[in-house]
PDB file of C-alpha atoms in Angstrom:
ATOM      1  CA  MET L  80      31.736 -58.139 -30.845  1.00 41.00           C
ATOM      2  CA  PRO L  81      28.661 -56.884 -28.939  1.00 48.00           C
ATOM      3  CA  ALA L  82      29.091 -55.891 -25.322  1.00 42.00           C
ATOM      4  CA  ALA L  83      28.032 -58.479 -22.880  1.00 45.00           C
ATOM      5  CA  GLY L  84      25.456 -57.497 -20.349  1.00 41.00           C
ATOM      6  CA  MET L  85      22.705 -58.707 -18.210  1.00 44.00           C
ATOM      7  CA  LYS L  86      19.594 -57.302 -16.694  1.00 45.00           C
ATOM      8  CA  PHE L  87      18.573 -57.914 -13.191  1.00 43.00           C
ATOM      9  CA  ALA L  88      16.058 -56.697 -10.668  1.00 45.00           C
ATOM     10  CA  LEU L  89      16.781 -56.085  -7.072  1.00 44.00           C
ATOM     11  CA  ASP L  90      14.126 -56.554  -4.458  1.00 54.00           C
ATOM     12  CA  VAL L  91      15.060 -54.950  -1.176  1.00 53.00           C
ATOM     13  CA  LYS L  92      12.957 -56.068   1.701  1.00 67.00           C
ATOM     14  CA  GLY L  93      11.366 -53.060   3.426  1.00 67.00           C
ATOM     15  CA  MET L  94      11.969 -50.599   0.545  1.00 61.00           C
ATOM     16  CA  ALA L  95       8.370 -49.362   0.537  1.00 68.00           C
ATOM     17  CA  LYS L  96       8.544 -48.681   4.263  1.00 66.00           C
ATOM     18  CA  LEU L  97      11.869 -46.856   3.847  1.00 59.00           C
ATOM     19  CA  LYS L  98      10.481 -44.715   1.012  1.00 62.00           C
ATOM     20  CA  LYS L  99       7.548 -43.766   3.201  1.00 64.00           C
ATOM     21  CA  LYS L 100       9.930 -42.794   6.032  1.00 61.00           C
ATOM     22  CA  LEU L 101      11.998 -40.657   3.686  1.00 61.00           C
ATOM     23  CA  ASP L 102       8.978 -38.986   2.104  1.00 62.00           C
ATOM     24  CA  PRO L 103       9.317 -35.257   2.898  1.00 57.00           C
ATOM     25  CA  ASP L 104       5.537 -34.855   2.935  1.00 62.00           C
ATOM     26  CA  ASN L 105       5.355 -37.107   5.992  1.00 68.00           C
ATOM     27  CA  LEU L 106       8.115 -35.774   8.260  1.00 67.00           C
ATOM     28  CA  VAL L 107      10.296 -33.007   6.874  1.00 74.00           C
ATOM     29  CA  ASN L 108       7.826 -30.632   5.240  1.00 78.00           C
ATOM     30  CA  PRO L 109       5.512 -30.344   8.260  1.00 83.00           C
ATOM     31  CA  ALA L 110       8.502 -29.645  10.512  1.00 84.00           C
ATOM     32  CA  ILE L 111       9.816 -26.979   8.140  1.00 85.00           C
ATOM     33  CA  LEU L 112       6.362 -25.406   7.922  1.00 88.00           C
ATOM     34  CA  ASP L 113       6.266 -25.252  11.730  1.00 89.00           C
ATOM     35  CA  VAL L 114       9.639 -23.461  11.717  1.00 88.00           C
ATOM     36  CA  LEU L 115       8.427 -20.984   9.111  1.00 90.00           C
ATOM     37  CA  ASP L 116       5.146 -20.355  10.954  1.00 91.00           C
ATOM     38  CA  GLU L 117       6.940 -19.713  14.248  1.00 92.00           C
ATOM     39  CA  ALA L 118       9.541 -17.497  12.556  1.00 92.00           C
ATOM     40  CA  VAL L 119       6.797 -15.394  10.978  1.00 93.00           C
ATOM     41  CA  GLU L 120       5.017 -15.141  14.322  1.00 95.00           C
ATOM     42  CA  VAL L 121       8.214 -13.852  15.991  1.00 95.00           C
ATOM     43  CA  GLY L 122       8.954 -11.491  13.094  1.00 94.00           C
ATOM     44  CA  VAL L 123       5.482  -9.956  12.998  1.00 96.00           C
ATOM     45  CA  SER L 124       5.411  -9.544  16.775  1.00 97.00           C
ATOM     46  CA  VAL L 125       8.788  -7.782  16.921  1.00 97.00           C
ATOM     47  CA  ALA L 126       8.101  -5.629  13.843  1.00 96.00           C
ATOM     48  CA  LYS L 127       4.794  -4.453  15.318  1.00 97.00           C
ATOM     49  CA  SER L 128       6.446  -3.680  18.645  1.00 97.00           C
ATOM     50  CA  LYS L 129       9.162  -1.610  16.920  1.00 97.00           C
ATOM     51  CA  ALA L 130       6.997   0.202  14.350  1.00 97.00           C
ATOM     52  CA  PRO L 131       6.544   3.904  15.056  1.00 97.00           C
ATOM     53  CA  VAL L 132       2.921   4.859  15.643  1.00 96.00           C
ATOM     54  CA  ASP L 133       1.038   7.938  14.476  1.00 95.00           C
ATOM     55  CA  THR L 134      -2.330   6.599  13.327  1.00 95.00           C
ATOM     56  CA  GLY L 135      -1.380   2.959  13.842  1.00 96.00           C
ATOM     57  CA  ALA L 136      -1.825   2.117  10.152  1.00 96.00           C
ATOM     58  CA  LEU L 137       1.781   0.973   9.725  1.00 96.00           C
ATOM     59  CA  LYS L 138       1.625  -1.251  12.799  1.00 97.00           C
ATOM     60  CA  ARG L 139      -1.695  -2.778  11.690  1.00 97.00           C
ATOM     61  CA  SER L 140      -0.388  -3.398   8.179  1.00 96.00           C
ATOM     62  CA  ILE L 141       2.543  -5.582   9.251  1.00 96.00           C
ATOM     63  CA  THR L 142       1.864  -9.155   8.307  1.00 95.00           C
ATOM     64  CA  GLY L 143       3.624 -12.383   7.478  1.00 93.00           C
ATOM     65  CA  LYS L 144       3.285 -14.888   4.692  1.00 91.00           C
ATOM     66  CA  VAL L 145       4.545 -18.449   4.575  1.00 89.00           C
ATOM     67  CA  GLN L 146       5.108 -19.726   1.077  1.00 87.00           C
ATOM     68  CA  TYR L 147       6.985 -23.000   1.423  1.00 82.00           C
ATOM     69  CA  PRO L 148       9.978 -23.168   1.555  1.00 81.00           C
ATOM     70  CA  SER L 149      10.266 -19.505   2.585  1.00 85.00           C
ATOM     71  CA  ALA L 150       8.468 -16.878   4.616  1.00 89.00           C
ATOM     72  CA  THR L 151       8.209 -13.087   4.598  1.00 91.00           C
ATOM     73  CA  VAL L 152       7.340 -10.405   7.129  1.00 94.00           C
ATOM     74  CA  PHE L 153       6.347  -7.120   5.507  1.00 93.00           C
ATOM     75  CA  SER L 154       4.111  -4.079   5.317  1.00 95.00           C
ATOM     76  CA  PRO L 155       2.357  -3.413   2.016  1.00 95.00           C
ATOM     77  CA  LEU L 156       2.110   0.334   2.704  1.00 94.00           C
ATOM     78  CA  ASP L 157       3.872   2.586   0.208  1.00 91.00           C
ATOM     79  CA  TYR L 158       5.634   4.583   2.892  1.00 91.00           C
ATOM     80  CA  ALA L 159       6.853   1.604   4.953  1.00 94.00           C
ATOM     81  CA  SER L 160      10.274   1.523   3.282  1.00 93.00           C
ATOM     82  CA  HIS L 161      10.695   5.279   3.856  1.00 92.00           C
ATOM     83  CA  VAL L 162      10.070   4.695   7.560  1.00 94.00           C
ATOM     84  CA  GLU L 163      12.379   1.664   7.705  1.00 94.00           C
ATOM     85  CA  TYR L 164      15.321   3.211   5.832  1.00 94.00           C
ATOM     86  CA  GLY L 165      14.677   6.942   6.088  1.00 93.00           C
ATOM     87  CA  THR L 166      15.120   9.231   3.110  1.00 91.00           C
ATOM     88  CA  ARG L 167      18.036  11.221   1.826  1.00 89.00           C
ATOM     89  CA  GLY L 168      17.722  14.950   1.537  1.00 87.00           C
ATOM     90  CA  GLY L 169      19.320  17.108  -1.069  1.00 84.00           C
ATOM     91  CA  ALA L 170      16.466  18.789  -2.944  1.00 77.00           C
ATOM     92  CA  PRO L 171      16.621  20.766  -5.149  1.00 74.00           C
ATOM     93  CA  THR L 172      20.009  19.381  -6.230  1.00 72.00           C
ATOM     94  CA  GLY L 173      18.701  16.271  -7.933  1.00 70.00           C
ATOM     95  CA  ARG L 174      16.474  14.896  -5.166  1.00 71.00           C
ATOM     96  CA  ARG L 175      12.737  15.292  -5.234  1.00 82.00           C
ATOM     97  CA  TYR L 176      10.496  16.818  -2.657  1.00 89.00           C
ATOM     98  CA  PRO L 177       7.831  14.451  -1.302  1.00 90.00           C
ATOM     99  CA  PRO L 178       4.290  15.175  -2.505  1.00 91.00           C
ATOM    100  CA  VAL L 179       2.421  17.537  -0.183  1.00 94.00           C
ATOM    101  CA  SER L 180      -0.663  15.315  -0.477  1.00 93.00           C
ATOM    102  CA  ALA L 181       1.253  12.515   1.265  1.00 92.00           C
ATOM    103  CA  LEU L 182       2.204  14.828   4.139  1.00 94.00           C
ATOM    104  CA  ARG L 183      -1.064  16.685   4.781  1.00 96.00           C
ATOM    105  CA  GLY L 184      -2.580  14.228   7.268  1.00 95.00           C
ATOM    106  CA  TRP L 185       0.550  13.889   9.399  1.00 95.00           C
ATOM    107  CA  ALA L 186       1.263  17.629   9.256  1.00 96.00           C
ATOM    108  CA  SER L 187      -2.270  18.574  10.342  1.00 96.00           C
ATOM    109  CA  ARG L 188      -2.213  16.053  13.228  1.00 96.00           C
ATOM    110  CA  HIS L 189       1.030  17.632  14.440  1.00 96.00           C
ATOM    111  CA  GLY L 190       0.154  21.287  13.768  1.00 97.00           C
ATOM    112  CA  ILE L 191       2.755  21.775  11.048  1.00 97.00           C
ATOM    113  CA  ASN L 192       2.353  23.494   7.700  1.00 97.00           C
ATOM    114  CA  PRO L 193       2.583  20.677   5.094  1.00 97.00           C
ATOM    115  CA  TRP L 194       4.508  22.910   2.664  1.00 96.00           C
ATOM    116  CA  VAL L 195       7.145  23.646   5.298  1.00 96.00           C
ATOM    117  CA  LEU L 196       7.329  19.918   6.100  1.00 95.00           C
ATOM    118  CA  MET L 197       7.712  19.070   2.399  1.00 95.00           C
ATOM    119  CA  TYR L 198      10.557  21.565   2.059  1.00 93.00           C
ATOM    120  CA  LYS L 199      12.318  20.315   5.220  1.00 94.00           C
ATOM    121  CA  ILE L 200      12.049  16.628   4.241  1.00 93.00           C
ATOM    122  CA  GLY L 201      13.185  17.396   0.701  1.00 93.00           C
ATOM    123  CA  ARG L 202      16.222  19.287   1.940  1.00 92.00           C
ATOM    124  CA  GLU L 203      17.196  17.212   4.992  1.00 93.00           C
ATOM    125  CA  GLY L 204      15.594  13.814   4.464  1.00 93.00           C
ATOM    126  CA  THR L 205      14.120  11.702   7.259  1.00 94.00           C
ATOM    127  CA  LYS L 206      15.729   9.543   9.915  1.00 95.00           C
ATOM    128  CA  ALA L 207      15.428   5.763   9.593  1.00 96.00           C
ATOM    129  CA  GLN L 208      13.067   4.144  12.097  1.00 97.00           C
ATOM    130  CA  PRO L 209      13.764   0.445  11.576  1.00 96.00           C
ATOM    131  CA  PHE L 210      11.089  -2.054  12.480  1.00 95.00           C
ATOM    132  CA  ILE L 211      11.745  -4.851   9.956  1.00 95.00           C
ATOM    133  CA  LYS L 212      15.507  -5.051  10.679  1.00 94.00           C
ATOM    134  CA  PRO L 213      14.974  -5.698  14.424  1.00 95.00           C
ATOM    135  CA  ALA L 214      12.365  -8.310  13.466  1.00 94.00           C
ATOM    136  CA  SER L 215      14.865  -9.966  11.141  1.00 93.00           C
ATOM    137  CA  ASP L 216      17.496  -9.949  13.890  1.00 94.00           C
ATOM    138  CA  ALA L 217      15.042 -11.543  16.331  1.00 94.00           C
ATOM    139  CA  VAL L 218      14.090 -14.259  13.842  1.00 93.00           C
ATOM    140  CA  ASN L 219      17.748 -14.974  13.059  1.00 91.00           C
ATOM    141  CA  ALA L 220      18.491 -15.281  16.775  1.00 94.00           C
ATOM    142  CA  LYS L 221      15.568 -17.681  17.308  1.00 93.00           C
ATOM    143  CA  LEU L 222      16.068 -19.735  14.136  1.00 89.00           C
ATOM    144  CA  PRO L 223      18.700 -22.139  15.525  1.00 89.00           C
ATOM    145  CA  LEU L 224      16.304 -23.108  18.329  1.00 91.00           C
ATOM    146  CA  LEU L 225      13.407 -23.529  15.904  1.00 89.00           C
ATOM    147  CA  VAL L 226      15.506 -25.690  13.580  1.00 88.00           C
ATOM    148  CA  ARG L 227      16.717 -27.778  16.523  1.00 89.00           C
ATOM    149  CA  ASP L 228      13.111 -28.363  17.588  1.00 88.00           C
ATOM    150  CA  ALA L 229      12.192 -29.300  14.010  1.00 86.00           C
ATOM    151  CA  ALA L 230      15.067 -31.783  13.858  1.00 86.00           C
ATOM    152  CA  LYS L 231      13.846 -33.342  17.103  1.00 86.00           C
ATOM    153  CA  ALA L 232      10.310 -33.597  15.710  1.00 83.00           C
ATOM    154  CA  ILE L 233      11.634 -35.270  12.556  1.00 81.00           C
ATOM    155  CA  ALA L 234      13.725 -37.695  14.602  1.00 82.00           C
ATOM    156  CA  LYS L 235      10.770 -38.483  16.861  1.00 81.00           C
ATOM    157  CA  GLY L 236       8.575 -39.104  13.830  1.00 76.00           C
ATOM    158  CA  TRP L 237      11.284 -41.248  12.270  1.00 72.00           C
ATOM    159  CA  LYS L 238      11.416 -43.460  15.371  1.00 69.00           C
ATOM    160  CA  LYS L 239       7.644 -43.888  15.345  1.00 65.00           C
ATOM    161  CA  LYS L 240       7.706 -45.061  11.728  1.00 56.00           C
ATOM    162  CA  ARG L 241      10.260 -47.816  12.325  1.00 54.00           C
TER     163      ARG L 241
END
């Protein structure tokens, strides 16, 4: 015996208005973008304030990028991670010496023989000088406030759409 069934349509009064209220493009996405923009602004500001300065290139290179639903604060410079994390020494026992060409400018500005600097860095490494980690900590500390403000903006927008 075939299964019995029926088809029906349900018309809920106000469904179109509800869908519009729930549409993330109208309320949620703009609020999240505001959070991301403000977080990047805080991150870039703190990272620049904490970055060590010789020529200022590292500080100038720090930037932020919002790519919904995430954001990044970074420096595109090759040596930025060596500054942030430091380097391990140990040459010539498996570690490499840094290239002298990368050290010449700094060494000449500080009156140091670049070959001696290369040897010292290769043997002893360099000390970490974090600038991204403090920026991350600052953003993480501010994030609850930013999210709270976003929730308030969403709620305010929700009330207006009623």
